[in-house]
Coordinates of C-alpha atoms and ligand atoms in Angstrom, one line a residue:
M1 CA 91.8 78.2 81.6
N2 CA 92.0 74.7 80.3
P3 CA 95.3 73.4 81.5
Q4 CA 95.6 71.0 78.6
K5 CA 95.4 73.9 76.1
E6 CA 97.6 76.3 78.1
T7 CA 100.9 76.8 76.3
I8 CA 104.0 78.0 78.1
L9 CA 105.3 81.3 76.8
D10 CA 108.3 80.7 74.6
E11 CA 111.2 82.9 75.7
R12 CA 111.8 83.9 72.0
S13 CA 108.7 86.0 72.3
L14 CA 110.1 87.8 75.3
T15 CA 111.5 90.8 73.4
P16 CA 112.1 94.2 75.1
A17 CA 108.9 95.5 73.4
F18 CA 106.8 92.6 74.7
L19 CA 108.3 93.1 78.1
G20 CA 107.7 96.8 78.2
I21 CA 111.5 97.6 78.3
L22 CA 113.1 100.5 76.5
D23 CA 115.2 99.1 73.5
D24 CA 116.2 101.4 70.6
D25 CA 116.9 104.8 72.0
G26 CA 119.4 106.3 69.5
P27 CA 123.0 105.5 68.7
L28 CA 125.5 105.4 71.5
F29 CA 129.2 105.4 70.8
L30 CA 131.2 103.5 73.4
E31 CA 134.3 105.6 74.3
K32 CA 135.9 103.7 77.1
I33 CA 135.5 101.0 79.8
R34 CA 137.2 101.2 83.1
V35 CA 136.8 98.6 85.9
F36 CA 137.1 99.6 89.5
S37 CA 137.7 96.6 91.9
R38 CA 137.4 96.8 95.7
R39 CA 137.8 94.3 98.4
M40 CA 135.0 95.0 100.9
T41 CA 134.7 93.8 104.5
L42 CA 131.4 92.4 105.6
R43 CA 130.2 93.6 109.0
I44 CA 128.9 90.1 109.7
P45 CA 130.8 87.1 108.4
F46 CA 128.4 84.9 106.4
E47 CA 128.2 81.1 106.5
T48 CA 126.2 78.9 104.1
S49 CA 126.3 75.2 103.5
F50 CA 129.3 75.7 101.2
G51 CA 131.5 77.9 103.4
R52 CA 132.1 81.0 105.5
F53 CA 133.4 84.4 104.2
D54 CA 134.1 87.8 105.8
S55 CA 135.1 89.9 102.8
L56 CA 134.3 90.0 99.1
V57 CA 135.8 91.6 96.0
R58 CA 133.4 93.7 93.9
H59 CA 134.1 94.8 90.4
F60 CA 132.4 98.0 89.1
P61 CA 132.6 98.4 85.3
A62 CA 132.2 102.0 84.3
I63 CA 131.3 102.6 80.7
T64 CA 131.5 106.0 79.0
F65 CA 129.3 106.6 76.0
R66 CA 128.9 109.6 73.6
T67 CA 125.7 110.4 71.8
E68 CA 125.4 111.7 68.3
D69 CA 125.2 115.3 69.5
G70 CA 128.4 114.9 71.5
T71 CA 127.0 114.5 75.0
T72 CA 129.0 112.0 77.1
V73 CA 127.7 109.9 80.0
T74 CA 129.2 107.3 82.2
G75 CA 127.2 104.4 83.7
I76 CA 128.4 102.0 86.4
G77 CA 127.4 98.4 87.1
E78 CA 128.5 95.8 89.6
C79 CA 129.8 92.2 89.3
S80 CA 129.1 90.4 92.6
P81 CA 130.8 87.0 92.6
L82 CA 132.0 85.1 95.7
S83 CA 135.7 84.7 96.3
A84 CA 135.9 81.1 95.3
P85 CA 133.8 78.9 93.1
W86 CA 131.4 77.9 95.9
Y87 CA 128.0 79.0 94.7
D88 CA 128.7 78.5 91.0
Y89 CA 131.9 78.3 89.0
E90 CA 132.4 82.0 89.1
C91 CA 134.7 83.9 91.5
H92 CA 136.3 87.3 91.5
R93 CA 139.3 86.0 89.5
S94 CA 137.1 84.4 86.8
V95 CA 135.1 87.7 86.6
E96 CA 138.4 89.5 85.9
V97 CA 139.2 87.2 83.1
A98 CA 135.7 87.4 81.7
L99 CA 135.7 91.3 81.9
G100 CA 138.8 91.2 79.7
Y101 CA 136.8 89.4 77.0
L102 CA 133.7 91.6 77.5
T103 CA 135.8 94.8 77.3
A104 CA 137.5 93.5 74.1
S105 CA 134.1 92.6 72.5
L106 CA 132.5 95.9 73.5
T107 CA 135.4 98.1 72.4
G108 CA 136.0 96.2 69.1
K109 CA 139.5 95.0 70.0
S110 CA 141.2 91.6 70.4
V111 CA 141.5 90.4 74.0
D112 CA 145.2 90.9 73.9
E113 CA 144.9 94.5 72.7
A114 CA 142.0 95.5 74.8
D115 CA 142.9 98.5 77.0
G116 CA 139.4 99.8 77.6
A117 CA 139.5 102.4 74.8
A118 CA 137.2 101.9 71.8
A119 CA 138.7 100.9 68.5
P120 CA 138.7 103.7 65.8
G121 CA 135.5 103.7 63.8
L122 CA 133.6 101.4 66.3
A123 CA 129.9 101.3 65.3
P124 CA 127.4 102.6 67.9
V125 CA 125.0 100.4 69.8
T126 CA 121.3 101.4 69.5
G127 CA 119.6 99.5 72.3
V128 CA 120.0 96.8 74.9
E129 CA 119.7 94.0 72.3
S130 CA 122.5 95.5 70.2
F131 CA 124.6 96.0 73.3
L132 CA 124.1 92.4 74.4
G133 CA 124.7 91.3 70.9
R134 CA 128.3 92.4 71.1
Y135 CA 129.1 89.8 73.7
R136 CA 126.4 87.2 73.2
W137 CA 129.1 84.8 71.8
I138 CA 130.7 84.6 75.3
V139 CA 129.5 81.4 77.0
G140 CA 128.6 81.7 80.7
H141 CA 130.3 84.3 83.0
A142 CA 126.9 85.6 84.0
M143 CA 128.1 87.8 86.9
A144 CA 130.7 89.6 84.6
K145 CA 128.0 90.2 82.0
A146 CA 125.5 91.6 84.5
G147 CA 128.0 94.2 85.6
V148 CA 128.5 95.6 82.1
E149 CA 124.8 95.5 81.3
G150 CA 124.2 97.4 84.5
A151 CA 126.6 100.1 83.3
Y152 CA 124.6 100.3 80.0
W153 CA 121.3 100.9 81.8
D154 CA 122.7 103.4 84.2
A155 CA 124.1 105.4 81.3
R156 CA 120.8 105.2 79.3
A157 CA 118.8 106.3 82.3
R158 CA 121.1 109.2 83.0
L159 CA 120.8 110.4 79.4
R160 CA 117.0 110.3 79.7
G161 CA 117.1 111.9 83.2
V162 CA 115.0 109.1 84.7
P163 CA 115.5 106.2 87.3
V164 CA 116.5 102.9 85.7
F165 CA 113.3 101.1 86.8
R166 CA 111.3 103.4 84.4
L167 CA 113.3 102.0 81.5
W168 CA 112.6 98.5 82.8
G169 CA 108.8 98.8 83.1
G170 CA 109.0 98.8 86.9
T171 CA 105.8 100.0 88.6
K172 CA 106.2 99.6 92.4
S173 CA 107.5 102.6 94.3
D174 CA 108.6 100.3 97.2
V175 CA 109.4 96.6 97.5
E176 CA 109.2 94.1 100.3
A177 CA 112.5 93.3 101.9
G178 CA 113.5 90.1 103.6
T179 CA 116.8 89.0 105.1
S180 CA 119.0 86.0 104.7
V181 CA 120.4 84.6 108.0
G182 CA 123.5 82.5 107.7
L183 CA 124.4 79.4 109.6
E184 CA 125.7 79.9 113.1
P185 CA 127.4 77.6 115.6
T186 CA 124.3 77.1 117.7
V187 CA 120.5 77.2 117.3
E188 CA 120.5 80.0 119.9
D189 CA 122.9 82.1 117.8
V190 CA 120.6 81.7 114.8
L191 CA 117.6 82.6 117.0
R192 CA 119.3 85.8 118.2
K193 CA 119.7 87.0 114.6
V194 CA 116.2 86.1 113.7
A195 CA 115.0 88.1 116.8
V196 CA 116.8 91.2 115.6
A197 CA 115.3 90.8 112.1
V198 CA 111.8 90.3 113.5
E199 CA 111.6 92.4 116.6
E200 CA 113.9 95.3 115.7
M201 CA 113.8 95.5 111.9
H202 CA 110.2 94.3 111.4
I203 CA 111.4 92.4 108.4
A204 CA 109.0 91.2 105.7
R205 CA 110.3 87.7 105.9
V206 CA 113.2 85.6 107.2
K207 CA 115.3 83.1 105.3
V208 CA 117.7 80.9 107.2
K209 CA 120.4 78.7 105.8
V210 CA 120.2 75.0 106.4
K211 CA 122.1 71.8 105.6
P212 CA 121.5 68.2 106.5
G213 CA 121.6 67.9 110.3
R214 CA 121.4 71.6 110.8
D215 CA 117.9 72.1 109.6
L216 CA 114.9 70.7 111.7
A217 CA 116.2 72.0 115.1
I218 CA 116.7 75.5 113.7
V219 CA 113.3 75.7 111.9
E220 CA 111.5 74.2 114.9
A221 CA 113.0 76.7 117.3
I222 CA 112.1 79.7 115.1
R223 CA 108.6 78.4 114.5
K224 CA 108.0 77.9 118.2
R225 CA 109.0 81.5 118.9
Y226 CA 107.4 83.1 115.9
P227 CA 104.3 81.0 114.8
S228 CA 103.2 83.4 112.1
L229 CA 106.5 84.6 110.7
R230 CA 107.0 84.4 107.0
L231 CA 109.9 81.9 107.0
Q232 CA 111.8 80.1 104.4
V233 CA 115.0 78.0 104.2
D234 CA 117.9 77.9 101.8
A235 CA 120.2 74.8 101.5
N236 CA 122.5 75.9 98.7
A237 CA 122.6 72.5 97.1
A238 CA 123.5 70.6 100.4
Y239 CA 121.0 67.7 100.1
D240 CA 121.4 64.6 98.0
L241 CA 118.0 64.1 96.3
L242 CA 118.9 60.4 95.8
N243 CA 119.6 59.9 99.5
P244 CA 116.5 58.6 101.4
E245 CA 117.6 60.1 104.7
H246 CA 118.0 63.5 103.1
L247 CA 114.6 63.2 101.4
A248 CA 113.1 62.3 104.7
R249 CA 114.5 65.4 106.4
L250 CA 113.1 67.6 103.6
K251 CA 109.7 66.0 104.0
E252 CA 109.8 66.7 107.7
L253 CA 110.2 70.4 106.9
D254 CA 106.6 70.3 105.6
A255 CA 105.4 70.5 109.2
F256 CA 106.7 74.1 109.7
D257 CA 104.6 76.1 107.2
L258 CA 107.6 77.3 105.3
M259 CA 107.1 79.6 102.3
M260 CA 109.6 77.5 100.4
I261 CA 112.7 75.3 100.5
E262 CA 115.4 76.9 98.4
Q263 CA 117.8 74.9 96.3
P264 CA 117.9 71.7 98.3
G265 CA 119.5 69.6 95.5
R266 CA 122.4 69.9 93.1
N267 CA 123.2 73.3 91.7
D268 CA 122.9 72.0 88.1
D269 CA 119.7 70.0 88.6
I270 CA 116.2 70.8 87.7
F271 CA 114.7 67.4 86.9
D272 CA 115.3 65.7 90.2
H273 CA 114.0 68.7 92.1
A274 CA 110.7 68.4 90.1
V275 CA 110.3 64.7 90.3
R276 CA 111.8 63.6 93.7
L277 CA 110.2 66.4 95.7
A278 CA 106.8 66.3 94.1
H279 CA 105.3 64.8 97.2
L280 CA 106.3 67.7 99.5
S281 CA 103.6 70.3 100.2
T282 CA 106.2 73.1 100.7
P283 CA 107.0 74.9 97.5
I284 CA 110.5 74.3 96.1
C285 CA 112.5 77.4 95.1
L286 CA 115.2 77.2 92.5
D287 CA 118.2 79.5 92.8
E288 CA 121.6 78.0 91.5
S289 CA 120.0 75.8 88.9
I290 CA 118.2 78.6 86.9
L291 CA 120.8 80.3 84.7
H292 CA 118.5 81.8 82.0
A293 CA 115.0 81.9 80.7
V294 CA 115.3 78.5 78.9
H295 CA 116.0 76.8 82.3
A296 CA 113.0 78.7 83.7
R297 CA 110.7 77.4 80.9
Q298 CA 111.9 73.9 81.4
A299 CA 111.4 74.0 85.2
I300 CA 107.9 75.4 84.7
A301 CA 107.0 72.5 82.3
L302 CA 108.3 69.9 84.8
W303 CA 106.4 71.4 87.7
K304 CA 103.2 71.5 85.6
Q305 CA 103.8 67.8 84.9
Y306 CA 104.8 66.6 88.4
S307 CA 103.1 68.8 91.0
G308 CA 101.9 72.2 89.9
P309 CA 103.2 75.7 89.1
S310 CA 102.1 77.1 92.5
R311 CA 104.7 74.7 94.1
L312 CA 107.6 76.2 92.2
V313 CA 109.3 79.5 93.1
I314 CA 112.2 81.0 91.3
N315 CA 114.8 83.2 93.0
V316 CA 115.8 85.5 90.2
K317 CA 119.2 87.1 90.8
P318 CA 120.2 89.3 87.9
P319 CA 124.0 88.5 88.5
R320 CA 123.3 84.8 88.2
V321 CA 121.3 85.0 85.0
G322 CA 123.7 87.3 83.2
G323 CA 121.9 90.6 83.6
Y324 CA 118.7 92.6 84.0
L325 CA 117.0 91.9 80.7
E326 CA 117.3 88.1 81.3
A327 CA 116.0 88.6 84.8
I328 CA 112.9 90.4 83.6
R329 CA 112.4 87.7 80.9
I330 CA 112.4 85.0 83.6
A331 CA 110.1 87.0 85.9
V332 CA 107.6 87.4 83.1
L333 CA 107.8 83.8 82.0
C334 CA 107.1 82.7 85.6
A335 CA 104.2 85.2 86.2
A336 CA 102.5 84.0 83.0
S337 CA 102.4 80.5 84.5
G338 CA 101.5 81.3 88.1
V339 CA 105.1 80.7 89.4
S340 CA 106.2 83.1 92.2
V341 CA 109.3 85.1 91.8
W342 CA 111.6 87.0 94.2
C343 CA 115.0 88.7 93.9
G344 CA 117.8 87.1 95.7
G345 CA 121.1 88.6 96.6
M346 CA 124.9 88.0 96.3
H347 CA 125.9 90.3 99.0
E348 CA 126.1 93.1 96.5
S349 CA 127.4 96.5 97.5
A350 CA 124.7 99.2 97.7
L351 CA 125.0 99.6 93.9
G352 CA 124.1 96.0 93.1
K353 CA 121.5 95.9 95.8
T354 CA 119.9 99.0 94.4
A355 CA 119.9 97.6 90.9
N356 CA 118.1 94.6 92.4
V357 CA 115.5 96.9 94.0
H358 CA 114.9 98.5 90.6
F359 CA 114.3 95.0 89.1
S360 CA 112.0 94.1 92.0
S361 CA 109.8 97.1 91.2
R362 CA 108.4 95.0 88.3
S363 CA 105.0 93.7 89.2
E364 CA 106.0 90.0 88.5
V365 CA 108.3 90.0 91.5
N366 CA 105.7 89.1 94.0
L367 CA 107.6 87.8 97.1
P368 CA 110.1 89.6 99.4
G369 CA 113.7 89.7 98.3
D370 CA 117.1 89.2 100.1
H371 CA 117.7 93.0 100.1
V372 CA 118.8 93.8 103.6
S373 CA 121.1 92.5 106.3
Q374 CA 121.1 92.6 110.1
A375 CA 123.5 95.5 110.1
P376 CA 124.7 97.4 107.0
Y377 CA 126.3 94.7 104.8
Y378 CA 129.7 96.4 104.6
V379 CA 132.1 98.2 106.9
K380 CA 132.4 100.8 104.1
N381 CA 129.9 100.8 101.3
V382 CA 130.0 102.6 97.9
A383 CA 126.8 104.6 98.5
E384 CA 123.9 104.9 100.8
S385 CA 121.4 102.0 100.5
P386 CA 117.8 102.7 99.6
R387 CA 115.6 103.7 102.5
Y388 CA 114.4 100.7 104.6
E389 CA 111.4 101.0 106.9
E390 CA 109.1 98.3 108.3
G391 CA 110.0 95.6 105.9
R392 CA 110.0 97.8 102.8
L393 CA 112.6 99.5 100.7
T394 CA 111.9 102.6 98.7
V395 CA 112.7 102.4 95.0
P396 CA 115.1 105.3 94.4
Q397 CA 113.6 108.0 92.2
G398 CA 116.8 109.9 91.2
V399 CA 118.4 109.5 87.8
G400 CA 120.2 106.2 86.9
W401 CA 120.4 104.0 90.0
G402 CA 119.3 107.1 92.1
L403 CA 122.4 106.8 94.3
G404 CA 124.1 110.1 93.8
E405 CA 127.9 110.2 93.8
L406 CA 129.5 106.8 94.4
D407 CA 132.4 106.5 96.8
L408 CA 134.9 104.1 95.2
T409 CA 137.8 105.0 97.5
E410 CA 139.5 102.1 99.3
E411 CA 138.5 101.1 102.8
T412 CA 141.9 101.9 104.1
E413 CA 141.9 105.4 102.7
T414 CA 139.1 106.4 105.1
P415 CA 140.3 107.7 108.5
Ligands
OSB1 O1 122.0 81.4 98.0 O2 120.9 83.2 98.2 C1 122.0 82.6 98.2 C2 124.7 85.0 99.5 C3 125.7 84.6 98.6 C4 125.6 83.6 97.8 C5 124.4 82.9 97.7 C6 123.3 83.3 98.5 C7 123.5 84.3 99.4 C8 122.5 84.8 100.4 C9 122.6 86.2 100.9 O3 121.6 84.0 100.8 C10 121.8 87.1 100.1 C11 122.1 88.6 100.4 O4 121.7 89.0 101.5 O5 122.7 89.2 99.6
MG2 MG1 120.0 80.8 97.5

């Protein structure tokens, strides 16, 4: 292909039909929305460059729909913010506020009147575009939106009696699973965790968190012990791309054959990542700074100009980009330009993780995702996670998310 003539896919052409996603599938009357919220304790406290946390609140919007012939179905999604605005501006409190607006918009009521029940005479939705159209006016609040969109897809898949990935054009029956290893007090502590992932779990790849000053020694130690491990690092925006010392550290990482350096710079920057890191040979992965397909298109254009699309990777997290349709649009946009894609995580419960696995069954998702932890993520999860074996997760084949009954009882209620 002549690179001069190559045009970047415009995200306006990325319709459900173009993407191979089910859209219009008959009228669905929304009856009610309930939101379950649970504080869930992590088995292993997690530390990144922005902070350490040991429990997270997860919101599970449950939406009940009725079809024209009177069948009712309830779908459940997950909102997976952190507890404070560390990673982006969202947190579980902001998600609660946003869910109030989303519920109002979806039920046809004002935010002050919204009680989860549909307003009398509410028109049905016909497909994902008409569902999203109800709340498209809400700016931002991606994680809240992803939760209600997840509920929509689960309900649609249950009505059809198929797993969600079928509605999304997923093709893989299993997906590669990597793990994200947090910062630890010492290099030895990090190495111990990497050893579990490599030697006991036979993980598909390891990602370790880094920040300035806690980067080269960690990566060097892991590389020395595991010369051929698929290894990548994630800085969660901890480096200043205008600081020559930080730039020098990032350049030094080129010596360790990393798959990528994830989000070294500011969480709202694309341009400086493209321009100021163009001399690195290690690909740069954007996480925080890609919030939708427009950002992805702009990043791809910048990489084409400054280094090359093979040196850009995008971590597509459905919660960060406002849902599953947008996640698939970004994946398709990337694949069309030779940009690699993988699915990151937000420490979702088994429900959100499973939704990520359904998304990862799309062929465009070509690198291992952050799908598993050292131990089960939570002391008490809402369902059994998809089957993990030798670096791969099975894409569930049951209806909806394929999880069976969810257990949304509180942690303290279990003996
Ligand atoms: O940057 O990928 C990240 C967890 C919370 C917030 C941001 C990130 C992460 C992870 C862990 O790296 C991913 C996971 O295992 O769910
Ligand atoms: Mg990240």
